[in-house]
Amino acid sequence: MFRRFYPYAYTRSVFSIDYAKLRDKGFRAVIFDIDNTLVHHGDNSTPQVDALFRNIHKIGLKTLLLTNNDEERVQRFIKNIDTLYICDAEKPQPAAYLKALKMLGVGKEEAVCIGDQMFIDIVGANRCGIPNILVHFIQLPNEKHIGKKRYIEKVILWFYRRNKKYRSRLGDIYIKKEDKNALEQG
Ligand SMILES: [Mg+2]
């Protein structure tokens, strides 16, 4: 009943994903949301995130940032990141996702969308048939208040976790603990 909200995989963070495994499964590009996916909402990039992009490029995957935020926000974020991007994307509308595939020069099954919002990032990717990964939204340690939508997401995730067919569509894409530090160091 919630299928259009279900991601292909759900994980803790962008640093829990083994991008080489995605490449080995035939993916050629990663489409990232920025806010609360790569950094906390509105924050600049971090050395860890900069290194993550360098590593993803090094293993042969292309990247594109797909954000509903504006040009100023993206420019501030990509100071040390060499990537394609689309701002003011109006996710979950499909147009920007399709434009992203075109810019990357890949088919819908060769890209994977990664984002923190089920009703935006995941629904949009699902509408376009692009495989996708939901990551737990980045939350500051003192941040107690979470929006109403997050509670609804929790309910849907409860059903999702019990649906093996949907939650394991990408198979093992997770990074081993010992590799995690190396990735973050760049
Ligand atoms: Mg987000």
PDB file of C-alpha atoms and ligand atoms in Angstrom:
ATOM      1  CA  MET A   1       0.000   0.000   0.000  1.00  0.00           C
ATOM      2  CA  PHE A   2       2.983   2.274   0.567  1.00  0.00           C
ATOM      3  CA  ARG A   3       5.014   0.940  -2.326  1.00  0.00           C
ATOM      4  CA  ARG A   4       5.590   4.218  -4.074  1.00  0.00           C
ATOM      5  CA  PHE A   5       7.302   5.471  -0.916  1.00  0.00           C
ATOM      6  CA  TYR A   6       9.556   2.451  -0.539  1.00  0.00           C
ATOM      7  CA  PRO A   7      13.258   2.976  -1.267  1.00  0.00           C
ATOM      8  CA  TYR A   8      15.322   0.177  -2.817  1.00  0.00           C
ATOM      9  CA  ALA A   9      17.505   0.268   0.297  1.00  0.00           C
ATOM     10  CA  TYR A  10      17.602   2.181   3.567  1.00  0.00           C
ATOM     11  CA  THR A  11      20.771   2.926   5.457  1.00  0.00           C
ATOM     12  CA  ARG A  12      22.232   5.125   8.141  1.00  0.00           C
ATOM     13  CA  SER A  13      24.253   7.545   6.051  1.00  0.00           C
ATOM     14  CA  VAL A  14      25.992   8.213   2.748  1.00  0.00           C
ATOM     15  CA  PHE A  15      29.130   6.866   4.429  1.00  0.00           C
ATOM     16  CA  SER A  16      27.535   3.429   5.000  1.00  0.00           C
ATOM     17  CA  ILE A  17      27.330   2.749   1.270  1.00  0.00           C
ATOM     18  CA  ASP A  18      30.043   0.900  -0.668  1.00  0.00           C
ATOM     19  CA  TYR A  19      30.047   2.781  -3.967  1.00  0.00           C
ATOM     20  CA  ALA A  20      32.380   0.236  -5.607  1.00  0.00           C
ATOM     21  CA  LYS A  21      29.685  -2.393  -5.000  1.00  0.00           C
ATOM     22  CA  LEU A  22      27.157  -0.143  -6.744  1.00  0.00           C
ATOM     23  CA  ARG A  23      29.541   0.225  -9.682  1.00  0.00           C
ATOM     24  CA  ASP A  24      30.054  -3.547  -9.803  1.00  0.00           C
ATOM     25  CA  LYS A  25      26.274  -3.985  -9.996  1.00  0.00           C
ATOM     26  CA  GLY A  26      26.250  -1.873 -13.164  1.00  0.00           C
ATOM     27  CA  PHE A  27      25.480   1.582 -11.823  1.00  0.00           C
ATOM     28  CA  ARG A  28      27.319   4.414 -13.530  1.00  0.00           C
ATOM     29  CA  ALA A  29      26.078   7.496 -11.704  1.00  0.00           C
ATOM     30  CA  VAL A  30      24.944   8.691  -8.285  1.00  0.00           C
ATOM     31  CA  ILE A  31      22.389  11.462  -7.884  1.00  0.00           C
ATOM     32  CA  PHE A  32      22.603  13.028  -4.428  1.00  0.00           C
ATOM     33  CA  ASP A  33      20.281  15.262  -2.473  1.00  0.00           C
ATOM     34  CA  ILE A  34      22.315  17.775  -0.405  1.00  0.00           C
ATOM     35  CA  ASP A  35      20.470  18.999   2.689  1.00  0.00           C
ATOM     36  CA  ASN A  36      20.260  16.512   5.559  1.00  0.00           C
ATOM     37  CA  THR A  37      21.672  13.858   3.206  1.00  0.00           C
ATOM     38  CA  LEU A  38      25.301  14.970   2.733  1.00  0.00           C
ATOM     39  CA  VAL A  39      25.410  17.688   5.412  1.00  0.00           C
ATOM     40  CA  HIS A  40      23.017  19.213   7.918  1.00  0.00           C
ATOM     41  CA  HIS A  41      20.524  21.588   6.297  1.00  0.00           C
ATOM     42  CA  GLY A  42      22.290  24.668   4.913  1.00  0.00           C
ATOM     43  CA  ASP A  43      25.800  23.669   6.019  1.00  0.00           C
ATOM     44  CA  ASN A  44      28.852  23.920   3.840  1.00  0.00           C
ATOM     45  CA  SER A  45      30.506  20.720   2.698  1.00  0.00           C
ATOM     46  CA  THR A  46      33.006  19.023   4.998  1.00  0.00           C
ATOM     47  CA  PRO A  47      36.421  17.499   4.240  1.00  0.00           C
ATOM     48  CA  GLN A  48      34.788  14.065   4.650  1.00  0.00           C
ATOM     49  CA  VAL A  49      32.120  14.826   2.065  1.00  0.00           C
ATOM     50  CA  ASP A  50      34.694  16.353  -0.311  1.00  0.00           C
ATOM     51  CA  ALA A  51      36.760  13.157   0.032  1.00  0.00           C
ATOM     52  CA  LEU A  52      33.671  11.008  -0.543  1.00  0.00           C
ATOM     53  CA  PHE A  53      33.100  12.677  -3.913  1.00  0.00           C
ATOM     54  CA  ARG A  54      36.757  12.290  -4.897  1.00  0.00           C
ATOM     55  CA  ASN A  55      36.560   8.591  -4.056  1.00  0.00           C
ATOM     56  CA  ILE A  56      33.311   8.068  -5.949  1.00  0.00           C
ATOM     57  CA  HIS A  57      34.834   9.729  -9.030  1.00  0.00           C
ATOM     58  CA  LYS A  58      38.041   7.729  -8.653  1.00  0.00           C
ATOM     59  CA  ILE A  59      36.173   4.431  -8.880  1.00  0.00           C
ATOM     60  CA  GLY A  60      34.499   5.582 -12.081  1.00  0.00           C
ATOM     61  CA  LEU A  61      31.045   6.790 -11.078  1.00  0.00           C
ATOM     62  CA  LYS A  62      29.638  10.138 -12.162  1.00  0.00           C
ATOM     63  CA  THR A  63      27.775  12.374  -9.707  1.00  0.00           C
ATOM     64  CA  LEU A  64      25.045  14.957  -9.829  1.00  0.00           C
ATOM     65  CA  LEU A  65      23.542  17.026  -7.030  1.00  0.00           C
ATOM     66  CA  LEU A  66      19.765  17.313  -7.309  1.00  0.00           C
ATOM     67  CA  THR A  67      18.336  19.881  -4.935  1.00  0.00           C
ATOM     68  CA  ASN A  68      15.219  21.973  -4.470  1.00  0.00           C
ATOM     69  CA  ASN A  69      17.493  24.598  -2.963  1.00  0.00           C
ATOM     70  CA  ASP A  70      18.868  27.511  -4.994  1.00  0.00           C
ATOM     71  CA  GLU A  71      22.023  28.268  -6.966  1.00  0.00           C
ATOM     72  CA  GLU A  72      23.669  30.197  -4.108  1.00  0.00           C
ATOM     73  CA  ARG A  73      23.312  27.186  -1.828  1.00  0.00           C
ATOM     74  CA  VAL A  74      24.841  24.823  -4.378  1.00  0.00           C
ATOM     75  CA  GLN A  75      27.735  27.141  -5.227  1.00  0.00           C
ATOM     76  CA  ARG A  76      28.569  27.427  -1.533  1.00  0.00           C
ATOM     77  CA  PHE A  77      28.474  23.633  -1.202  1.00  0.00           C
ATOM     78  CA  ILE A  78      30.601  22.696  -4.221  1.00  0.00           C
ATOM     79  CA  LYS A  79      33.644  24.867  -3.485  1.00  0.00           C
ATOM     80  CA  ASN A  80      35.832  21.735  -3.345  1.00  0.00           C
ATOM     81  CA  ILE A  81      33.616  19.326  -5.275  1.00  0.00           C
ATOM     82  CA  ASP A  82      33.710  18.850  -9.023  1.00  0.00           C
ATOM     83  CA  THR A  83      30.219  17.670  -9.905  1.00  0.00           C
ATOM     84  CA  LEU A  84      27.203  18.274 -12.090  1.00  0.00           C
ATOM     85  CA  TYR A  85      24.173  19.759 -10.370  1.00  0.00           C
ATOM     86  CA  ILE A  86      20.593  20.859 -10.813  1.00  0.00           C
ATOM     87  CA  CYS A  87      19.179  23.438  -8.388  1.00  0.00           C
ATOM     88  CA  ASP A  88      15.519  24.500  -7.954  1.00  0.00           C
ATOM     89  CA  ALA A  89      14.708  20.947  -9.046  1.00  0.00           C
ATOM     90  CA  GLU A  90      11.100  20.893  -7.804  1.00  0.00           C
ATOM     91  CA  LYS A  91      11.445  17.305  -6.596  1.00  0.00           C
ATOM     92  CA  PRO A  92       9.423  15.064  -6.507  1.00  0.00           C
ATOM     93  CA  GLN A  93       8.346  16.245  -9.975  1.00  0.00           C
ATOM     94  CA  PRO A  94       9.948  13.917 -12.553  1.00  0.00           C
ATOM     95  CA  ALA A  95      11.292  16.618 -14.936  1.00  0.00           C
ATOM     96  CA  ALA A  96      14.534  17.325 -13.078  1.00  0.00           C
ATOM     97  CA  TYR A  97      15.257  13.599 -12.549  1.00  0.00           C
ATOM     98  CA  LEU A  98      14.940  13.013 -16.285  1.00  0.00           C
ATOM     99  CA  LYS A  99      17.125  16.035 -16.986  1.00  0.00           C
ATOM    100  CA  ALA A 100      19.705  14.611 -14.549  1.00  0.00           C
ATOM    101  CA  LEU A 101      19.838  11.310 -16.465  1.00  0.00           C
ATOM    102  CA  LYS A 102      20.362  13.248 -19.677  1.00  0.00           C
ATOM    103  CA  MET A 103      23.168  15.361 -18.199  1.00  0.00           C
ATOM    104  CA  LEU A 104      24.843  12.226 -16.856  1.00  0.00           C
ATOM    105  CA  GLY A 105      24.342  10.349 -20.113  1.00  0.00           C
ATOM    106  CA  VAL A 106      22.952   7.271 -18.371  1.00  0.00           C
ATOM    107  CA  GLY A 107      19.759   5.267 -18.451  1.00  0.00           C
ATOM    108  CA  LYS A 108      17.369   5.207 -15.498  1.00  0.00           C
ATOM    109  CA  GLU A 109      18.615   1.821 -14.363  1.00  0.00           C
ATOM    110  CA  GLU A 110      22.235   2.956 -14.385  1.00  0.00           C
ATOM    111  CA  ALA A 111      21.708   5.725 -11.830  1.00  0.00           C
ATOM    112  CA  VAL A 112      20.935   5.598  -8.152  1.00  0.00           C
ATOM    113  CA  CYS A 113      19.293   8.460  -6.242  1.00  0.00           C
ATOM    114  CA  ILE A 114      20.291   9.008  -2.624  1.00  0.00           C
ATOM    115  CA  GLY A 115      18.265  11.249  -0.326  1.00  0.00           C
ATOM    116  CA  ASP A 116      16.839  11.688   3.160  1.00  0.00           C
ATOM    117  CA  GLN A 117      13.199  12.440   2.368  1.00  0.00           C
ATOM    118  CA  MET A 118      10.821   9.663   1.478  1.00  0.00           C
ATOM    119  CA  PHE A 119       8.105  11.989   0.184  1.00  0.00           C
ATOM    120  CA  ILE A 120      10.506  14.002  -1.960  1.00  0.00           C
ATOM    121  CA  ASP A 121      13.698  12.204  -2.966  1.00  0.00           C
ATOM    122  CA  ILE A 122      12.354   8.651  -2.995  1.00  0.00           C
ATOM    123  CA  VAL A 123       8.883   9.286  -4.415  1.00  0.00           C
ATOM    124  CA  GLY A 124      10.414  11.307  -7.261  1.00  0.00           C
ATOM    125  CA  ALA A 125      12.972   8.625  -8.097  1.00  0.00           C
ATOM    126  CA  ASN A 126      10.323   5.902  -7.956  1.00  0.00           C
ATOM    127  CA  ARG A 127       8.099   7.862 -10.334  1.00  0.00           C
ATOM    128  CA  CYS A 128      10.946   7.812 -12.851  1.00  0.00           C
ATOM    129  CA  GLY A 129      11.955   4.202 -12.219  1.00  0.00           C
ATOM    130  CA  ILE A 130      15.362   5.209 -10.855  1.00  0.00           C
ATOM    131  CA  PRO A 131      16.730   2.915  -8.135  1.00  0.00           C
ATOM    132  CA  ASN A 132      17.151   4.813  -4.879  1.00  0.00           C
ATOM    133  CA  ILE A 133      18.517   4.708  -1.358  1.00  0.00           C
ATOM    134  CA  LEU A 134      16.968   6.435   1.634  1.00  0.00           C
ATOM    135  CA  VAL A 135      19.512   7.566   4.233  1.00  0.00           C
ATOM    136  CA  HIS A 136      18.625   8.546   7.759  1.00  0.00           C
ATOM    137  CA  PHE A 137      18.398  12.356   7.839  1.00  0.00           C
ATOM    138  CA  ILE A 138      21.287  14.190   9.438  1.00  0.00           C
ATOM    139  CA  GLN A 139      20.224  15.429  12.835  1.00  0.00           C
ATOM    140  CA  LEU A 140      22.270  17.575  15.196  1.00  0.00           C
ATOM    141  CA  PRO A 141      22.810  16.096  18.688  1.00  0.00           C
ATOM    142  CA  ASN A 142      20.717  18.845  20.328  1.00  0.00           C
ATOM    143  CA  GLU A 143      18.003  18.772  17.679  1.00  0.00           C
ATOM    144  CA  LYS A 144      14.913  17.331  19.346  1.00  0.00           C
ATOM    145  CA  HIS A 145      12.108  18.632  17.179  1.00  0.00           C
ATOM    146  CA  ILE A 146      11.415  16.703  14.014  1.00  0.00           C
ATOM    147  CA  GLY A 147       8.675  17.544  11.546  1.00  0.00           C
ATOM    148  CA  LYS A 148       5.310  15.823  11.237  1.00  0.00           C
ATOM    149  CA  LYS A 149       6.391  14.176   7.987  1.00  0.00           C
ATOM    150  CA  ARG A 150       9.174  12.346   9.802  1.00  0.00           C
ATOM    151  CA  TYR A 151       6.606  10.602  11.992  1.00  0.00           C
ATOM    152  CA  ILE A 152       4.651   9.471   8.956  1.00  0.00           C
ATOM    153  CA  GLU A 153       7.915   8.246   7.422  1.00  0.00           C
ATOM    154  CA  LYS A 154       8.536   6.216  10.556  1.00  0.00           C
ATOM    155  CA  VAL A 155       5.194   4.470  10.172  1.00  0.00           C
ATOM    156  CA  ILE A 156       5.890   3.660   6.534  1.00  0.00           C
ATOM    157  CA  LEU A 157       9.403   2.449   7.434  1.00  0.00           C
ATOM    158  CA  TRP A 158       7.839   0.070   9.946  1.00  0.00           C
ATOM    159  CA  PHE A 159       5.980  -1.664   7.104  1.00  0.00           C
ATOM    160  CA  TYR A 160       8.956  -1.341   4.773  1.00  0.00           C
ATOM    161  CA  ARG A 161      11.300  -3.161   7.156  1.00  0.00           C
ATOM    162  CA  ARG A 162       8.927  -6.113   7.107  1.00  0.00           C
ATOM    163  CA  ASN A 163       8.828  -6.244   3.328  1.00  0.00           C
ATOM    164  CA  LYS A 164      11.914  -8.170   2.330  1.00  0.00           C
ATOM    165  CA  LYS A 165      11.167  -8.091  -1.366  1.00  0.00           C
ATOM    166  CA  TYR A 166      11.295  -4.315  -1.433  1.00  0.00           C
ATOM    167  CA  ARG A 167      13.973  -3.549   1.103  1.00  0.00           C
ATOM    168  CA  SER A 168      16.659  -5.750  -0.389  1.00  0.00           C
ATOM    169  CA  ARG A 169      16.294  -4.791  -4.028  1.00  0.00           C
ATOM    170  CA  LEU A 170      19.923  -3.625  -4.282  1.00  0.00           C
ATOM    171  CA  GLY A 171      21.389  -6.562  -2.377  1.00  0.00           C
ATOM    172  CA  ASP A 172      24.583  -5.967  -0.404  1.00  0.00           C
ATOM    173  CA  ILE A 173      25.686  -2.395  -1.022  1.00  0.00           C
ATOM    174  CA  TYR A 174      27.003  -1.738   2.452  1.00  0.00           C
ATOM    175  CA  ILE A 175      30.503  -0.852   3.427  1.00  0.00           C
ATOM    176  CA  LYS A 176      32.524  -3.002   5.772  1.00  0.00           C
ATOM    177  CA  LYS A 177      33.487  -1.199   8.964  1.00  0.00           C
ATOM    178  CA  GLU A 178      37.227  -1.417   8.295  1.00  0.00           C
ATOM    179  CA  ASP A 179      36.822   0.261   4.903  1.00  0.00           C
ATOM    180  CA  LYS A 180      34.748   3.078   6.331  1.00  0.00           C
ATOM    181  CA  ASN A 181      37.613   5.028   7.866  1.00  0.00           C
ATOM    182  CA  ALA A 182      39.676   4.856   4.684  1.00  0.00           C
ATOM    183  CA  LEU A 183      36.773   6.273   2.706  1.00  0.00           C
ATOM    184  CA  GLU A 184      36.333   9.194   5.062  1.00  0.00           C
ATOM    185  CA  GLN A 185      40.064   9.991   5.008  1.00  0.00           C
ATOM    186  CA  GLY A 186      40.127  10.137   1.205  1.00  0.00           C
TER     187      GLY A 186
HETATM  188 MG    MG B   1      17.163  16.556   1.984  1.00  0.00          MG
END
